[in-house]
Coordinates of C-alpha atoms and ligand atoms in Angstrom, one line a residue:
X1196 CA 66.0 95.6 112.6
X1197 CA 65.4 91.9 112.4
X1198 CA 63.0 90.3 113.6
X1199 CA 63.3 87.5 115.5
X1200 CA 65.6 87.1 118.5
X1201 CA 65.1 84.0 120.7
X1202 CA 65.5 83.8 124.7
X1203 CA 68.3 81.0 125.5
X1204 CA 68.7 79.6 128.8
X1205 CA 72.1 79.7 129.2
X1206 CA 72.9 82.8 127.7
X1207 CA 70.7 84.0 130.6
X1208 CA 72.9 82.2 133.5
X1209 CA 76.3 84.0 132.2
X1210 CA 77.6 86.3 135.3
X1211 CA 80.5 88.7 134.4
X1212 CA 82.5 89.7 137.6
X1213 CA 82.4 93.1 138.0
X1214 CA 79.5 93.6 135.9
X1215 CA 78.5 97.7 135.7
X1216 CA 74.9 98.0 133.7
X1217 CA 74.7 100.7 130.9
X1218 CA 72.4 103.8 132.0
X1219 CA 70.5 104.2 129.3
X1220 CA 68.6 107.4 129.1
X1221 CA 67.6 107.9 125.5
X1222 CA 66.4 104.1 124.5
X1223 CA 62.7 104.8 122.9
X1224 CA 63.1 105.4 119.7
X1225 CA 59.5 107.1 118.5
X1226 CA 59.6 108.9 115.4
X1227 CA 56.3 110.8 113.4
X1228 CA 55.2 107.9 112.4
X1229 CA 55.2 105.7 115.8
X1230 CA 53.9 108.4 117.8
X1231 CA 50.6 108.2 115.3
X1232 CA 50.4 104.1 115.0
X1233 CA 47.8 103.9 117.7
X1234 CA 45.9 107.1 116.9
X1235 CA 42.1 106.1 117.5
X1236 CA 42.8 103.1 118.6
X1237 CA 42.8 100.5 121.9
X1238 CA 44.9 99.0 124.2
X1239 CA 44.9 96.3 127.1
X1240 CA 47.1 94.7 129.2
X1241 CA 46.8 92.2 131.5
X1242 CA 49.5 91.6 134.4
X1243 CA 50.2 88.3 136.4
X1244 CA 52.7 87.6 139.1
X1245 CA 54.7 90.2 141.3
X1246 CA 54.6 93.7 142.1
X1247 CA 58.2 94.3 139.5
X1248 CA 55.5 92.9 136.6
X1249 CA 52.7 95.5 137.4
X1250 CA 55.3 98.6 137.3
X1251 CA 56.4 96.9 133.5
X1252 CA 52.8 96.8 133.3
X1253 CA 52.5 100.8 134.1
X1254 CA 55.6 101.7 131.6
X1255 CA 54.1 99.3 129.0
X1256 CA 50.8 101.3 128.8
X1257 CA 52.9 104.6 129.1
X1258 CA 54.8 103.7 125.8
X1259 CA 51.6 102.8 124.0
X1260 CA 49.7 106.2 124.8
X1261 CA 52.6 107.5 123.7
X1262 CA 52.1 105.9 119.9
X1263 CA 48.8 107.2 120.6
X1264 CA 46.4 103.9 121.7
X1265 CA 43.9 104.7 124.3
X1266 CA 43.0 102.1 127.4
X1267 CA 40.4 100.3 127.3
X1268 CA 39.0 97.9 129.7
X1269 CA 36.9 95.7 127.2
X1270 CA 38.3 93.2 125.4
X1271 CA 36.2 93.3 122.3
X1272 CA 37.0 96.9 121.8
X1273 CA 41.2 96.8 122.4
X1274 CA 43.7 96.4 119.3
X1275 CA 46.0 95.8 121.0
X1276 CA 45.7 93.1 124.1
X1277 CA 49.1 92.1 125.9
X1278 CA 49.6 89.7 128.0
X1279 CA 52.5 90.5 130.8
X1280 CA 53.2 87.4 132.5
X1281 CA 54.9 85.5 135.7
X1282 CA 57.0 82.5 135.2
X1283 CA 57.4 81.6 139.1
X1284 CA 55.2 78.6 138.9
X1285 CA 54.0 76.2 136.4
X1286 CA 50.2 76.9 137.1
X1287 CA 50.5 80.8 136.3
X1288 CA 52.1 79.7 133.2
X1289 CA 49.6 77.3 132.3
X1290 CA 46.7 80.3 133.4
X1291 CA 48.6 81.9 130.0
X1292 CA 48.3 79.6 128.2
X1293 CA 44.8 78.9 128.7
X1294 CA 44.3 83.0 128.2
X1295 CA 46.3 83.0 125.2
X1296 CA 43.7 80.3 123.5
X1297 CA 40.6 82.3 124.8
X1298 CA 41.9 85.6 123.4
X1299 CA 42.4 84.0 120.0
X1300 CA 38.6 83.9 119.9
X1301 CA 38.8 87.9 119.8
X1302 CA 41.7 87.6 116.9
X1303 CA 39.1 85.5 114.8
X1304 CA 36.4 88.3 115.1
X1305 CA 39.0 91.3 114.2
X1306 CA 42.0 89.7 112.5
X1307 CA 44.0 93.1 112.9
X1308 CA 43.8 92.5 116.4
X1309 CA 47.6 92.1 117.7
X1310 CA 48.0 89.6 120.5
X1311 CA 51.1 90.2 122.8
X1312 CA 52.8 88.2 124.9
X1313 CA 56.0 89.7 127.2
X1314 CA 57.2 89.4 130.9
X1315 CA 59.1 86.6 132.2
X1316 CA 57.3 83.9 130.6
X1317 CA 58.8 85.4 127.7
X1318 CA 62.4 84.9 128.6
X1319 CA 61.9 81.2 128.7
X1320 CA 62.9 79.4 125.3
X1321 CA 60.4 76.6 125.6
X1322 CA 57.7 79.0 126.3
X1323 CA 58.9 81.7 123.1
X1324 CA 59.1 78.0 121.1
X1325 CA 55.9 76.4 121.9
X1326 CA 53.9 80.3 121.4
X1327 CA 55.9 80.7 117.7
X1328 CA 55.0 77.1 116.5
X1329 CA 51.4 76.2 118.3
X1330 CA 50.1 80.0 118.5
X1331 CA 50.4 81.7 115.0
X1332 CA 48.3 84.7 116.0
X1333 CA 50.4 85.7 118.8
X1334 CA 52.1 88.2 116.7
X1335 CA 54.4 90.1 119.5
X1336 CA 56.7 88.4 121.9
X1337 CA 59.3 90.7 123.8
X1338 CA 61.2 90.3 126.9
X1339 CA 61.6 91.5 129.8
X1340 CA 64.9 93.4 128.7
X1341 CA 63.3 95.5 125.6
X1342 CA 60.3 97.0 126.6
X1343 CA 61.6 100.2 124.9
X1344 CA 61.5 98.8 121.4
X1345 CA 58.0 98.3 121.7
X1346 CA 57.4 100.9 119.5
X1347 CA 59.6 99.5 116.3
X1348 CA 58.1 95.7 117.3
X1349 CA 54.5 97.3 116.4
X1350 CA 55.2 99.1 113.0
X1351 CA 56.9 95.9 111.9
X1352 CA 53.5 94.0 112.6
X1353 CA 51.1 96.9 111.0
X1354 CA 53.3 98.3 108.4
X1355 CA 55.1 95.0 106.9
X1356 CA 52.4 92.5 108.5
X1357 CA 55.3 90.0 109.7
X1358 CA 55.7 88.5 113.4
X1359 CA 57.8 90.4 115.7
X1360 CA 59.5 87.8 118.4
X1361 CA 62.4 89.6 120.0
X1362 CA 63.8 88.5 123.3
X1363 CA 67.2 89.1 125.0
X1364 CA 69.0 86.8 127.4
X1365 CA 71.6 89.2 128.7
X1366 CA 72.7 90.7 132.1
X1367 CA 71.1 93.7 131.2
X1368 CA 71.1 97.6 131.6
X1369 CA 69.2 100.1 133.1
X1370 CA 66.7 102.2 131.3
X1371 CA 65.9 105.5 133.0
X1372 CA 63.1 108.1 131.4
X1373 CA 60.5 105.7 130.1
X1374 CA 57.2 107.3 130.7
X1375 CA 54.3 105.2 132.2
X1376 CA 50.6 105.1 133.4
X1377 CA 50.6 104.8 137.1
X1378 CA 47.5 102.6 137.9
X1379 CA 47.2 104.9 141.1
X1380 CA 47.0 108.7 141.7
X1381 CA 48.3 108.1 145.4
X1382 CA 50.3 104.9 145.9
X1383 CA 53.0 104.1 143.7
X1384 CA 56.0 101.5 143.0
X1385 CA 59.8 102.6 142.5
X1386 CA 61.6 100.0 141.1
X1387 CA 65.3 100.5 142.5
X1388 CA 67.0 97.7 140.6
X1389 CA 66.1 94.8 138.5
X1390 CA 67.6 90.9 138.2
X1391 CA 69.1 89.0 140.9
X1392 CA 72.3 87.3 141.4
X1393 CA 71.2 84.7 144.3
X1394 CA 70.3 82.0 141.8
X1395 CA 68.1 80.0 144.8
X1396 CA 68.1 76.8 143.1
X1397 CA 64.3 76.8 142.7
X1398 CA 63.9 79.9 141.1
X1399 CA 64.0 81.2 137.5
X1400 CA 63.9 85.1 138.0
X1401 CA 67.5 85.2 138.1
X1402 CA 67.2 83.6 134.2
X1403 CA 64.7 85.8 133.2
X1404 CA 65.3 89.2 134.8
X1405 CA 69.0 89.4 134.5
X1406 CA 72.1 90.2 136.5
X1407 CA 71.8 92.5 139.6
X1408 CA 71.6 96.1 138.3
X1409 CA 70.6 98.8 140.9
X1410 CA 69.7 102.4 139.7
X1411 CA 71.6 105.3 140.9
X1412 CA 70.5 106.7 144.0
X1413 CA 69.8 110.0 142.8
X1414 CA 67.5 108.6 139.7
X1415 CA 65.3 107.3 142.3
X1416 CA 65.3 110.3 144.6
X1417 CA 64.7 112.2 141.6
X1418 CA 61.9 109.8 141.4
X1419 CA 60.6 110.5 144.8
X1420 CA 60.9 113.7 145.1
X1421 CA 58.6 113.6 141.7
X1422 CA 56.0 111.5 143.0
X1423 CA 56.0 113.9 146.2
X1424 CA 55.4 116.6 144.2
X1425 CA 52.4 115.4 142.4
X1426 CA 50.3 114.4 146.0
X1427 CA 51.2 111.0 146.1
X1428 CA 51.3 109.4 149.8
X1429 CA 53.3 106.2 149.3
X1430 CA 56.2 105.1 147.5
X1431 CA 56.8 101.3 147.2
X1432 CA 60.1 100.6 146.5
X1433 CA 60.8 97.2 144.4
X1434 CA 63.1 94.7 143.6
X1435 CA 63.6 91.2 143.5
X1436 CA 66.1 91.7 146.9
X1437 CA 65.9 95.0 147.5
X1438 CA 68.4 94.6 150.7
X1439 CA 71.1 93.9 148.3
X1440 CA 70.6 97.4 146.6
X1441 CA 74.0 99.3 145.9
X1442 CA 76.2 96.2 145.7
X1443 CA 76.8 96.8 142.1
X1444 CA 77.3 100.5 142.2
X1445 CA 80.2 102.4 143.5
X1446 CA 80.2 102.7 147.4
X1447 CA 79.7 107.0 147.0
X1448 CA 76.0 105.8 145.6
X1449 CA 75.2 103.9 149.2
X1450 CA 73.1 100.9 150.4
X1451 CA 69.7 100.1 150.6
X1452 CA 70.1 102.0 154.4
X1453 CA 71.2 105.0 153.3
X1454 CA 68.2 105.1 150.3
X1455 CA 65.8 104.2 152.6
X1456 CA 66.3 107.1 154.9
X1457 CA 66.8 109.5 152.1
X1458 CA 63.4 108.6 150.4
X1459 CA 62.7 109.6 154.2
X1460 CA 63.5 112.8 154.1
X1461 CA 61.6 113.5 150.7
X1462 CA 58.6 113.9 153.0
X1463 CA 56.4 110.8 151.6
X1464 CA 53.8 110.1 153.9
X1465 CA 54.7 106.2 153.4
X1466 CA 56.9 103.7 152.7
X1467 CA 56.9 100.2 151.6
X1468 CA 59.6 97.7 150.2
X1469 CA 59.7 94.8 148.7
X1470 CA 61.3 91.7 148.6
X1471 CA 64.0 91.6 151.4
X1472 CA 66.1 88.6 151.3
X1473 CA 67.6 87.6 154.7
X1474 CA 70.9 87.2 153.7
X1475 CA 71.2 91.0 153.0
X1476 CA 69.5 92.6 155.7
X1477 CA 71.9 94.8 157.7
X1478 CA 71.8 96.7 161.0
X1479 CA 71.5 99.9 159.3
X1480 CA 68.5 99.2 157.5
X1481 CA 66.9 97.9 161.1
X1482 CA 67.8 101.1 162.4
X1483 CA 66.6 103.3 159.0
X1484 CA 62.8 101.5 159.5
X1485 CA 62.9 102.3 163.5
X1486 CA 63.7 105.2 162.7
X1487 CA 61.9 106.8 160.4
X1488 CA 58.1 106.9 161.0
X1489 CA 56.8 107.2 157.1
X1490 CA 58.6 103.9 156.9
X1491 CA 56.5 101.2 157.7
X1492 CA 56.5 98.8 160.3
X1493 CA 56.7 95.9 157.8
X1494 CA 58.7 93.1 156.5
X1495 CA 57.7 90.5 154.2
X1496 CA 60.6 87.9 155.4
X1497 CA 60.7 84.8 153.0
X1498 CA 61.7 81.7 154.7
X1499 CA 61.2 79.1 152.2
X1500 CA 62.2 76.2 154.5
X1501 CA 62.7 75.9 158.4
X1502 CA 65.1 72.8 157.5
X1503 CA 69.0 73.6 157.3
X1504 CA 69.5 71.0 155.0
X1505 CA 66.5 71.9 152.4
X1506 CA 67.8 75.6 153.0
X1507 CA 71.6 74.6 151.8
X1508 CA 69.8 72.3 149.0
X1509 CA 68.2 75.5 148.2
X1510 CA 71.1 77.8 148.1
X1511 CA 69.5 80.4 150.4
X1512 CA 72.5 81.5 152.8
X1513 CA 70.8 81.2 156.0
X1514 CA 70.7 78.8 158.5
X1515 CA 67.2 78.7 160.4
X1516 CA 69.2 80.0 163.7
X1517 CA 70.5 83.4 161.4
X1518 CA 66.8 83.6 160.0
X1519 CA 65.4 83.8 163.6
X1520 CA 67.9 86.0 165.0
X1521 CA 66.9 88.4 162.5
X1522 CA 63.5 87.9 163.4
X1523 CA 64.1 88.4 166.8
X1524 CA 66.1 92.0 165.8
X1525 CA 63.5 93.2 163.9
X1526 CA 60.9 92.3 166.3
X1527 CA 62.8 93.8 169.2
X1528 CA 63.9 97.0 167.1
X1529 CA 60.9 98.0 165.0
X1530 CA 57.8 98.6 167.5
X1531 CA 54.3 97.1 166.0
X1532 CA 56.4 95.5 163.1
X1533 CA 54.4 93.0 161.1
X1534 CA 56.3 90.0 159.3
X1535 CA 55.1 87.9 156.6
X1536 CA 56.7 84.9 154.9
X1537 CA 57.1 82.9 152.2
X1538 CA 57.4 79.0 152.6
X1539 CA 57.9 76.4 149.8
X1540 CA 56.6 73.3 150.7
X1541 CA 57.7 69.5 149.2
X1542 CA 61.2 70.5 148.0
X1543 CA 62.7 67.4 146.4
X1544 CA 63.3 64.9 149.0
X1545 CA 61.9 67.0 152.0
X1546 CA 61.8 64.8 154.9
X1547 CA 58.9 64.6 157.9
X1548 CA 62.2 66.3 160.3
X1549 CA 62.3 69.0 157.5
X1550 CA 58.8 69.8 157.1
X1551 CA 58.3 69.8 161.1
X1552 CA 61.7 72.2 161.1
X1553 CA 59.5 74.5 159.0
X1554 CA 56.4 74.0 161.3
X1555 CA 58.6 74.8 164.5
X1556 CA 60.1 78.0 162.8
X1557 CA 56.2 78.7 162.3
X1558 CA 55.3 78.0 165.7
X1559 CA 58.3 80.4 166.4
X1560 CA 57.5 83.5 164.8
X1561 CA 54.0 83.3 164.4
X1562 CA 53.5 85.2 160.8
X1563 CA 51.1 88.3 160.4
X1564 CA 50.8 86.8 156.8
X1565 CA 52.4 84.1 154.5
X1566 CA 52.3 82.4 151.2
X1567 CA 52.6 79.1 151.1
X1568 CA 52.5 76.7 147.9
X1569 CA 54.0 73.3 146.9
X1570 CA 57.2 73.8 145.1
X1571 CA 56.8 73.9 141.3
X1572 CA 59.9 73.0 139.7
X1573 CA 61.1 75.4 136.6
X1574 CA 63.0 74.1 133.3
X1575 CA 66.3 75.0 133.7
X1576 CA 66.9 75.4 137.6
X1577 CA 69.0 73.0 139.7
X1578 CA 66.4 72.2 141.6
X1579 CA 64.4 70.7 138.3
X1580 CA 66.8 68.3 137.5
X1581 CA 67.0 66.8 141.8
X1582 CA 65.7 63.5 142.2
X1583 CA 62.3 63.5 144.3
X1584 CA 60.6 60.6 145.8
X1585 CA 58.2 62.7 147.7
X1586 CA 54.2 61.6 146.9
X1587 CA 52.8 64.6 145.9
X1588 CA 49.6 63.2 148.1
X1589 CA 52.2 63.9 151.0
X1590 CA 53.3 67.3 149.9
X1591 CA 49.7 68.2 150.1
X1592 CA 48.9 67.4 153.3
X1593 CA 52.1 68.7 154.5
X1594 CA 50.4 71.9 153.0
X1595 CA 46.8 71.4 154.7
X1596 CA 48.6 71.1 158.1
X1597 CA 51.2 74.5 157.6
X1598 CA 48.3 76.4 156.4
X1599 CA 46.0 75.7 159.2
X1600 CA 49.0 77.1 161.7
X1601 CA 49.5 80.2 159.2
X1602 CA 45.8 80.8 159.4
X1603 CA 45.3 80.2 162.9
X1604 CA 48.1 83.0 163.7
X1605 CA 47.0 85.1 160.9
X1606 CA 43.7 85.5 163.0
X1607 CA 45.7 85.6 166.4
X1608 CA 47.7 88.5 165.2
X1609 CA 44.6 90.5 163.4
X1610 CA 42.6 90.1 166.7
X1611 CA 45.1 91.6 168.6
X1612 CA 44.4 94.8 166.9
X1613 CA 40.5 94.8 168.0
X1614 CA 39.5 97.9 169.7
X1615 CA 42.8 99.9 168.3
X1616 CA 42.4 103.3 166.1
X1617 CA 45.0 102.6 163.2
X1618 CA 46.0 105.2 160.2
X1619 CA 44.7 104.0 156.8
X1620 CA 45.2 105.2 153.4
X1621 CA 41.7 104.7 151.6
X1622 CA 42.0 103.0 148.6
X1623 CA 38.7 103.1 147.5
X1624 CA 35.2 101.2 147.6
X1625 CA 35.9 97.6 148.9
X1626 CA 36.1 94.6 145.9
X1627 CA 34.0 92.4 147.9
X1628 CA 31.5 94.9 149.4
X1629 CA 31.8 98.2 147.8
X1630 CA 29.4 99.7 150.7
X1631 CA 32.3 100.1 152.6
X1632 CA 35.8 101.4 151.7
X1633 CA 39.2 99.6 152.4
X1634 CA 42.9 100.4 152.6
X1635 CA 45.9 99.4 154.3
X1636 CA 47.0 99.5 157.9
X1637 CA 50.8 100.5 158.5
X1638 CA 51.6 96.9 158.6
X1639 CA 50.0 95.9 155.3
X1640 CA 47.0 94.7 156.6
X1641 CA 43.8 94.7 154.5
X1642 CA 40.8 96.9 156.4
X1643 CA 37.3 97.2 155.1
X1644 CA 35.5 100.2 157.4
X1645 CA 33.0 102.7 157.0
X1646 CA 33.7 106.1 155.9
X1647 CA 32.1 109.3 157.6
X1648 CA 34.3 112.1 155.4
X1649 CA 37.1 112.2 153.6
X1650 CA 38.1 110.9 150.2
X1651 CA 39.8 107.7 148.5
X1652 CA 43.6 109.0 149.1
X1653 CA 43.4 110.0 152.2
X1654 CA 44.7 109.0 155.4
X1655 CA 42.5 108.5 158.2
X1656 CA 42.1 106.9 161.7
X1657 CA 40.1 104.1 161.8
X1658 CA 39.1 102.3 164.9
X1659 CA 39.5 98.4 164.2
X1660 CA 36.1 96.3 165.6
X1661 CA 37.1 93.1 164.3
X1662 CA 39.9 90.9 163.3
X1663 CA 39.5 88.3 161.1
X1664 CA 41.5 85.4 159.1
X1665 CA 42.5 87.6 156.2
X1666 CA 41.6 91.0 157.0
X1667 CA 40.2 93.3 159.7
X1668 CA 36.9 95.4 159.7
X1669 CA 36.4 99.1 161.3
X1670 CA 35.0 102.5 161.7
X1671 CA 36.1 105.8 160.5
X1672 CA 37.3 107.2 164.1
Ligands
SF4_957 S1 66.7 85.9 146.0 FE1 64.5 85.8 145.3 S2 64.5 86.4 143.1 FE2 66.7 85.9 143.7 S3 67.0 83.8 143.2 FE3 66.4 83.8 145.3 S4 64.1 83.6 145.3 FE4 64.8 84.1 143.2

């Protein structure tokens, strides 16, 4: 095979109508020979960005123990290191970057070291351009569309010592049976489609991810029903809009409704999703989360601007009176739902009106949790190439003034839970305290506590005696 194949922009734009993906069930290709490349020897990967990047990061790590590497956590020891990456914003790309010149350090000490680089960063041409000509010891490049030829990429660098650089920009297919690591033995991620077709004007993932391409609805019960079997308690189920599942399959295969209540009925003790897009989100899937008590009461709602006319500029489909009916719905219809947001701050040529818009819809619905940052515009996307004559002194203190509101009702919310016994699944000994454990309240919010008995996995009642900015403490009930 050769190899070199470089990303290209707008290859990746092209939209067929009627587009069906391929199901591609036999794609990994590992002979004798791969299945030994790694015998005795080390891996690492390390993942940036979204929830979609640490499940390639899972099936990654599950090919390479397959050619027979074994994880390792230390960087001096691995062989291998690979660097899975998020091209949402300019300063994770940048973080790369950085990472990329400390890592060559390692590559100096053990010049058979192979350093990686893959993930969405990888689907950008001026990224796969800069890393070929300023980065000679970044060996392997691959895309987000190929992580099944990771095996052939490899032998090509240890067997003919040549660069393998192999990207796709295409709509893409689906690839069904490629083992993984799960990084948990209790929670894991289903990813039920890949690629989005929404093309918000800001964002590149539609670029680098593909066209829309949901998997059949019995692949990922198959999934479920798997994951069930093995003990596991909760199944998050991802995409990049996870509410427009089905729209590219035939109608027999269902909607995002109709999956949700059949992962249901597998009997999962859990349920998560993630990321809903307003535009999408039906009745039926209202009615499949008040319904069905392993799913939880939680929505993270991206609103990205309370402004109609930054929301049109943006190409979202909403109007700020259809985002808070929906709102409303799911507030009214889902008891104890939590709702978190996303908001973009200083989109070219947001006025003062806008930005208070998007501090009135804040006042509104007073968010469990949100994510706020200054937009960060991406080669390639309309929204780059719109005029701005915004300071960026002003987006920042626009910022410094939405955060204080999100905060402030952050902590509202979280002290509304004081004195209440919640269910949480313990993840294990806290990061910032590991006296105590932590875990996850139905709606997603972080809980340090104490543990009397029981074990990391379980599910337990925990009565909540504080609530704070970020997080809530408590005691094993
Ligand atoms: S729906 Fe989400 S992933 Fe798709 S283009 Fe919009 S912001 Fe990007």
């Amino acid at each position: 095979m050769s190899n070199y194949s470089l990303p290209d922009l707008n290859k990746a734009r092209f939209r067929s109508f009627g587009y069906r993906a391929d199901i591609i069930r036999d794609a990994l290709k590992m002979d004798e020979t791969k299945s030994h490349l790694g015998d005795g020897l080390f891996y690492h990967v390390i993942t940036y960005g979204c929830q979609a990047n640490v499940r390639d990061g899972e099936v990654i790590s599950g090919i390479l123990e397959m050619m027979g590497y074994s994880h390792t956590e230390l960087l001096e020891q691995a062989d291998i290191i690979i660097l899975n990456t998020c091209a949402i914003r300019d300063n994770a790309e940048k973080r790369v970057i950085g990472e990329i010149g400390f890592l060559q350090n390692y590559k100096r000490i053990k010049p058979s070291l192979i350093l990686g680089l893959c993930g969405c960063m990888a689907q950008e041409d001026v990224v796969v351009k800069h890393i070929i000509d300023k980065f000679p010891s970044v060996q392997l490049v691959f895309g987000t569309h190929n992580l099944y030829e990771l095996p052939q990429l490899i032998e090509n660098i240890i067997v003919n010592n040549e660069r393998s650089i192999k990207v796709y920009s295409q709509q893409g297919n689906i690839y069904e049976g490629l083992p993984s690591v799960r990084t948990s033995a209790f929670k894991a991620s289903i990813n039920i489609m890949d690629g989005c077709d929404k093309f918000c004007t800001y964002c590149i993932v539609p670029y680098t991810r593909g066209q829309q391409r949901s998997r059949l609805l019995d692949d990922v019960l198959a999934e479920a029903r798997d994951l069930v079997a093995r003990g596991y308690k909760e199944i998050m189920l991802l995409g990049q809009n996870v509410n427009a599942y089905g729209k590219d399959l035939d109608k027999e295969n269902g909607d995002f409704a109709r999956l949700l209540n059949e992962v249901a009925a597998t009997g999962i003790a859990r349920i998560r999703f993630m990321t809903s897009h307003p535009w999408d989100f039906t009745d039926e899937m209202i009615d499949a989360i008040a319904n069905n008590d392993n799913i939880m009461p939680f929505v993270h709602l991206p609103l990205q601007s309370g402004s109609n006319e930054i929301l049109k500029k943006m190409g979202r489909r909403y109007t700020n009176g259809e985002y808070i009916a929906l709102f409303d719905k799911l507030k009214s219809r889902v008891r104890d739902i939590a709702i978190s947001t996303d908001i973009i701050v200083g989109f070219p040529n947001e006025t003062d009106a806008d930005f208070e818009d998007t501090l009135r819809i804040v006042e509104y619905c007073k968010y469990d949790n949100a994510y706020s940052f200054i937009f960060s515009p991406r080669p390639g996307t309309p929204a780059s190439k719109m005029e701005d004559a915004i300071d960026v002194e002003v987006k920042k203190e626009r910022l410094q003034r939405l955060n204080a509101r999100l905060a402030y009702y952050s902590k509202m919310n979280n002290l509304k839970w004081e004195n209440k016994v919640v269910k949480v699944l313990v993840d294990g000994p806290s990061k910032n305290n590991p006296s105590v454990y932590a875990g996850y309240t139905p709606q997603s919010k972080l809980i340090n506590f104490t543990l009397k008995e029981g074990n990391i996995g379980d599910i337990i009642d925990v009565r909540v005696t504080e609530g704070k900015k970020n997080s809530l403490n408590g005691e094993q009930e």
